[in-house]
XYZ file of C-alpha atoms in Angstrom:
410
model
C 33.181 50.742 13.315
C 30.459 51.569 16.026
C 27.972 52.150 13.001
C 28.632 48.712 11.499
C 27.793 46.665 14.571
C 24.572 48.685 15.155
C 23.398 47.683 12.051
C 23.880 43.969 12.437
C 22.233 44.152 15.978
C 19.742 45.767 14.790
C 19.428 43.691 11.911
C 19.871 40.623 14.641
C 17.152 42.197 16.511
C 14.720 42.647 13.219
C 15.565 38.717 12.351
C 14.562 38.269 15.398
C 10.262 38.559 15.444
C 10.895 35.742 12.073
C 11.990 33.030 13.118
C 9.110 33.312 16.569
C 7.087 30.107 16.641
C 3.945 31.486 18.538
C 1.736 31.006 15.959
C 2.825 27.776 14.740
C 0.130 24.909 14.562
C 1.523 21.609 15.380
C -0.291 18.383 14.642
C -1.580 17.441 18.281
C -3.073 21.227 18.268
C -5.851 19.013 15.975
C -8.419 16.947 16.657
C -8.803 14.787 13.867
C -12.775 13.229 12.535
C -12.894 10.189 11.463
C -16.532 9.558 10.548
C -19.801 10.999 11.418
C -23.364 10.075 12.353
C -26.876 12.082 11.728
C -29.696 11.176 13.503
C -32.914 12.120 14.100
C -33.096 14.327 17.477
C -36.150 16.048 19.374
C -38.515 18.271 17.335
C -36.323 19.210 15.010
C -33.415 18.683 15.961
C -30.515 16.017 14.437
C -28.195 14.264 16.715
C -25.385 14.490 15.822
C -22.111 12.062 16.455
C -18.202 13.235 15.687
C -16.023 10.142 15.690
C -12.828 11.601 16.766
C -8.895 9.975 16.851
C -7.582 9.055 19.418
C -3.789 10.258 18.354
C -2.442 9.220 21.560
C -3.541 5.203 21.488
C -2.479 5.962 17.931
C 0.661 7.010 18.781
C 1.102 3.976 20.975
C 0.201 1.514 18.700
C -3.102 0.221 20.776
C -4.978 -2.450 18.819
C -8.146 -1.445 20.622
C -10.578 0.913 19.166
C -14.112 1.981 19.438
C -15.037 2.305 22.569
C -12.345 0.362 24.446
C -13.037 -1.858 27.275
C -14.689 -0.386 30.396
C -13.228 2.105 31.425
C -11.037 2.743 28.742
C -10.743 4.967 25.804
C -10.300 3.058 22.138
C -9.135 4.313 18.722
C -12.564 6.780 18.279
C -13.204 9.431 20.752
C -17.403 9.741 20.159
C -18.619 13.133 20.715
C -22.494 13.205 20.195
C -24.588 16.638 20.351
C -28.724 18.100 19.278
C -28.501 20.742 16.809
C -30.930 22.576 14.338
C -27.908 21.235 11.380
C -24.894 20.125 10.359
C -22.849 23.508 10.405
C -24.014 24.143 13.449
C -23.169 21.619 15.025
C -19.850 22.077 14.252
C -19.599 25.672 15.508
C -20.535 24.380 19.183
C -18.376 20.830 18.575
C -15.326 23.833 17.999
C -16.547 25.690 21.280
C -16.299 22.513 23.419
C -12.924 20.939 23.096
C -9.700 22.673 23.193
C -8.713 21.193 19.710
C -8.698 22.750 16.436
C -11.566 20.696 14.342
C -10.224 18.986 11.099
C -12.659 17.563 8.747
C -10.098 16.464 6.217
C -9.734 12.551 6.901
C -13.334 12.451 7.289
C -13.693 8.883 5.564
C -17.599 7.702 6.219
C -21.171 9.614 6.740
C -23.367 8.099 8.214
C -27.303 7.969 7.972
C -29.959 6.824 10.468
C -32.601 5.109 8.149
C -35.417 8.168 9.436
C -33.185 10.412 8.126
C -32.821 8.555 4.672
C -36.786 7.842 4.136
C -36.580 11.877 4.352
C -34.017 12.419 2.050
C -30.719 12.810 1.892
C -30.219 15.923 -0.322
C -29.679 19.084 2.258
C -26.975 17.063 3.500
C -25.303 15.799 0.636
C -25.518 19.460 -0.713
C -23.946 20.873 2.182
C -21.006 18.588 1.997
C -20.336 19.113 -1.569
C -20.106 22.705 -0.879
C -17.747 22.525 2.635
C -14.532 22.816 0.803
C -12.733 20.034 3.837
C -15.284 17.594 3.436
C -14.128 15.961 0.107
C -16.501 15.168 -2.695
C -15.232 10.693 -1.633
C -15.752 10.121 1.806
C -17.940 6.785 1.372
C -21.341 7.484 3.185
C -23.879 4.572 4.476
C -27.156 4.028 6.499
C -27.600 2.672 9.698
C -30.322 0.068 9.743
C -31.665 1.973 13.387
C -29.176 4.730 14.945
C -25.810 5.773 13.033
C -24.812 6.974 16.481
C -24.987 3.142 17.724
C -23.168 1.989 15.383
C -19.603 4.754 15.817
C -19.887 3.761 19.252
C -19.414 -0.004 18.506
C -17.387 0.570 15.521
C -14.088 -0.963 17.223
C -11.244 -1.718 14.169
C -9.648 -5.000 14.689
C -6.024 -6.254 13.565
C -5.593 -2.043 12.566
C -4.901 -0.310 14.958
C -5.549 3.608 12.388
C -9.520 3.859 12.200
C -8.981 6.327 9.064
C -7.184 3.373 7.217
C -9.817 0.503 8.859
C -12.666 2.140 7.110
C -11.305 3.243 3.683
C -10.159 -0.735 3.447
C -13.393 -1.941 5.006
C -15.709 0.923 1.903
C -13.605 1.248 -0.405
C -14.187 -2.684 -1.669
C -16.371 -2.001 -4.567
C -16.323 -5.474 -6.076
C -16.884 -7.677 -2.928
C -19.691 -9.429 -2.780
C -21.584 -8.212 0.590
C -19.952 -4.421 -0.086
C -21.189 -1.533 -2.244
C -19.365 1.423 -2.188
C -20.589 4.810 -2.782
C -19.231 8.374 -2.111
C -19.923 12.194 -1.327
C -20.088 12.305 -5.160
C -21.313 10.059 -6.244
C -24.546 9.885 -4.155
C -24.830 13.375 -5.538
C -24.973 13.659 -8.730
C -26.867 10.092 -9.299
C -29.870 11.648 -7.148
C -30.217 14.578 -9.604
C -30.742 12.458 -12.646
C -33.767 10.377 -13.527
C -31.355 7.213 -15.051
C -29.839 5.979 -12.399
C -30.489 5.489 -9.079
C -28.245 4.012 -5.869
C -27.627 1.672 -3.710
C -25.948 2.593 -0.057
C -24.351 0.047 1.986
C -26.788 -0.675 5.484
C -24.663 -0.759 8.460
C -25.758 -2.065 12.451
C -24.664 -3.781 15.762
C -24.847 -7.273 16.247
C -26.752 -7.630 19.643
C -25.154 -10.183 22.581
C -27.935 -12.116 21.838
C -27.268 -12.765 18.461
C -23.697 -13.549 18.511
C -24.440 -15.828 21.638
C -26.077 -17.724 19.384
C -24.747 -21.619 18.695
C -22.163 -21.493 15.299
C -23.835 -24.278 13.381
C -21.813 -26.338 10.932
C -24.122 -25.104 7.996
C -21.460 -23.961 5.141
C -22.256 -19.862 3.988
C -22.604 -19.855 0.564
C -21.242 -16.529 -0.775
C -24.722 -16.629 -3.308
C -26.953 -17.810 -0.335
C -29.781 -15.007 -0.797
C -30.508 -15.727 3.712
C -27.115 -14.161 5.908
C -28.583 -13.958 8.488
C -27.215 -17.426 9.517
C -23.831 -15.891 9.192
C -21.956 -16.703 12.170
C -20.245 -13.524 13.903
C -18.116 -13.628 16.574
C -16.018 -10.643 17.405
C -15.200 -7.513 19.651
C -16.435 -5.574 16.315
C -19.789 -5.439 16.487
C -20.352 -2.517 14.294
C -20.674 -4.652 10.938
C -22.255 -4.200 6.973
C -25.354 -6.259 7.470
C -27.363 -5.065 3.845
C -27.699 -3.090 1.515
C -30.010 0.252 1.035
C -31.739 0.763 -1.680
C -32.316 4.377 -3.165
C -34.946 6.212 -5.896
C -33.908 9.376 -6.462
C -32.131 10.677 -2.735
C -34.697 8.947 -0.264
C -34.600 4.826 0.901
C -37.656 3.272 -0.381
C -36.229 -0.287 0.691
C -33.562 -2.564 1.546
C -31.853 -5.492 0.751
C -30.173 -8.811 1.806
C -26.227 -7.767 1.755
C -25.263 -11.119 -0.758
C -27.478 -9.136 -3.358
C -24.806 -6.577 -4.200
C -22.685 -9.555 -6.148
C -26.419 -9.762 -8.242
C -26.077 -5.778 -8.819
C -22.385 -5.973 -9.294
C -22.770 -8.503 -12.139
C -25.995 -6.732 -14.135
C -22.682 -3.839 -13.787
C -20.162 -5.895 -15.432
C -17.877 -4.442 -11.718
C -18.446 -7.622 -10.066
C -14.617 -8.931 -10.529
C -14.004 -12.436 -9.433
C -16.401 -13.626 -7.161
C -17.526 -17.548 -5.951
C -20.754 -19.052 -7.506
C -22.433 -22.470 -6.225
C -24.340 -24.738 -8.606
C -26.594 -27.265 -7.653
C -28.135 -25.935 -4.685
C -30.774 -27.871 -4.407
C -28.580 -31.438 -5.193
C -26.363 -32.786 -2.679
C -23.122 -33.052 -4.759
C -23.086 -29.043 -5.313
C -20.260 -27.882 -6.722
C -18.638 -24.330 -6.407
C -16.986 -22.089 -9.220
C -15.269 -19.070 -8.921
C -16.145 -16.675 -11.703
C -14.366 -13.362 -12.907
C -15.817 -11.282 -15.087
C -13.646 -9.294 -17.850
C -16.338 -7.624 -19.583
C -19.317 -5.060 -19.661
C -22.599 -7.028 -19.682
C -23.836 -6.523 -23.950
C -27.357 -4.632 -22.869
C -30.067 -3.827 -25.896
C -32.798 -1.472 -24.438
C -36.480 -1.284 -26.963
C -38.156 1.787 -25.835
C -40.875 1.315 -28.794
C -44.728 0.188 -26.673
C -45.304 1.030 -23.869
C -43.454 -1.033 -21.340
C -39.817 -1.146 -22.435
C -38.131 -3.627 -22.937
C -34.229 -5.055 -21.605
C -31.644 -7.936 -22.428
C -28.738 -7.741 -21.306
C -25.996 -10.968 -22.565
C -23.331 -11.331 -19.708
C -20.166 -12.985 -20.602
C -18.205 -15.082 -17.538
C -15.421 -16.624 -17.556
C -15.366 -19.957 -14.314
C -13.362 -22.619 -13.385
C -14.049 -25.522 -11.096
C -13.052 -25.015 -7.234
C -14.414 -27.562 -5.638
C -16.863 -30.545 -6.794
C -17.868 -34.135 -5.209
C -16.234 -37.085 -7.172
C -13.176 -34.960 -8.408
C -13.199 -36.389 -11.980
C -15.402 -34.880 -15.001
C -16.228 -35.879 -18.533
C -17.298 -34.259 -21.337
C -21.118 -34.335 -20.349
C -20.601 -33.180 -16.489
C -19.124 -29.512 -18.019
C -21.920 -28.916 -20.102
C -24.467 -30.002 -17.814
C -22.721 -27.744 -15.163
C -22.620 -24.991 -17.561
C -26.188 -25.385 -18.323
C -26.234 -25.300 -14.584
C -24.672 -21.800 -14.076
C -26.711 -20.467 -16.512
C -30.531 -21.321 -15.291
C -29.568 -20.493 -11.828
C -28.189 -17.245 -11.878
C -29.918 -16.353 -14.421
C -33.156 -17.074 -12.572
C -31.391 -15.280 -9.173
C -30.151 -12.030 -11.616
C -34.151 -12.392 -12.833
C -35.173 -12.159 -9.016
C -33.412 -9.222 -7.945
C -33.681 -7.269 -10.766
C -37.550 -7.925 -10.086
C -37.669 -7.286 -6.910
C -35.678 -3.371 -7.709
C -37.666 -2.597 -9.975
C -41.461 -3.426 -9.376
C -40.865 -3.861 -4.719
C -39.082 -0.881 -5.167
C -39.582 1.205 -8.761
C -36.168 2.497 -9.300
C -33.748 1.797 -11.758
C -30.158 1.198 -9.321
C -28.782 -1.239 -12.777
C -29.303 2.422 -14.402
C -30.672 1.175 -17.778
C -32.757 4.675 -17.913
C -29.256 5.342 -20.058
C -29.631 2.788 -22.185
C -32.679 2.966 -22.685
C -32.102 7.311 -23.393
C -29.757 6.556 -26.278
C -33.305 5.839 -28.927
C -34.163 9.366 -28.058
C -33.243 11.765 -30.269
C -34.128 15.207 -27.643
C -34.097 16.237 -24.240
C -38.146 16.806 -24.295
C -38.314 13.568 -25.606
C -36.721 11.509 -23.522
C -38.655 13.641 -20.438
C -42.264 13.215 -22.069
C -41.660 8.882 -21.881
C -40.985 9.548 -18.086
C -38.723 7.156 -17.597
C -39.271 6.354 -13.655
C -42.920 5.975 -14.503
C -41.957 3.070 -16.842
C -39.476 1.202 -15.156
C -42.308 -1.138 -12.535
C -42.660 -2.636 -16.074
C -39.806 -3.846 -17.457
C -39.716 -6.608 -19.730
C -36.838 -7.936 -18.512
C -34.360 -10.804 -20.599
C -30.857 -11.785 -18.742
C -28.130 -14.353 -20.765
C -25.785 -15.994 -19.085
C -22.242 -17.249 -21.168
C -20.521 -18.942 -18.749
C -17.789 -19.942 -20.863
C -15.673 -23.089 -17.906
C -12.688 -23.502 -17.893
C -12.321 -27.633 -18.848
C -8.902 -29.607 -17.563
C -8.054 -33.400 -16.871
C -11.380 -34.220 -18.840
C -11.986 -38.472 -18.400
C -12.432 -40.557 -21.450
C -15.312 -42.598 -21.010
C -14.357 -44.935 -23.148
C -9.957 -44.919 -22.158
C -8.790 -48.060 -20.077
C -5.716 -47.756 -18.429
């Protein structure tokens, strides 16, 4: 009996260490990085800004963000350090905060324009190999400083900054948004048949914010978006696009140009477009792109010839008089084709002749004309991009309803 009791006591004593919580890690023990900014530092160093989720504010349901009000922390807490490399900076960061740094929730990496012009391969190569940072993390270029952008970032109408950033940069089919993640950039920067476009972000200054808001109608297809009124506590916004050739930024574009790129790629989805811009009676069309453009590439000559046919479905959203005849429909369809074709050609010649890059990816169609890899390499597609002879046709079928018969008399 005594031996049995001793055995039970000994078994219980052996189970005690197995139930211990000495090495447990709670969620409060982690510091979750939501965004990373990379800027040029002094000498050869780089400045790295880490944006952490403020778990206290998020748990409390605060609607504030960024730096919050004066003397108040928001949903993001930023740390900026100077280091020789990204991963050395991470080591410095770990030694200066009490919590364990967690990179699995990083949703955005922002590079300054100066860094982007020198090339991003040395950074993206490291991020691809860093298993803690997911390859679906979004990338962006800051017009000036990524540190300023992250400090100004104030997620409005969202308590969780991670969800805010994810929703903001995942709208790949919106008029003004480019969707590029680390993996996509890494792959396209290694090939010679397609280049990439990243969203460019910036901070609206107080001077710009205080400008008087005009009653001028802002159109999504306007090539000038600088007049768009913006009055908001959140001064951090997407202001344009950064055009890359390989891994280096070579040019910048207007925000609305992303719409034209999406149309040429066949991923525009649903968008609005205004025809008759130069006439008093402007007509707004809701356009749906359901099918990919048909692309034809001719590389038989010294200058490549690219022609594309873009089928679109259109519906009239608003018009002046509110009634249309059959002739009016044909006129609107003709206006849509001519005006949109002009906008698309203007955009394509900008990226091909000025930036000398193939953001649409026509090189992949041209490559199909070659029998082997060696002849394709000898053709040297990248050097021929500025000399592409381009033609685009828009086939816009307009949904007809309420047609007025001119001969009808009630």
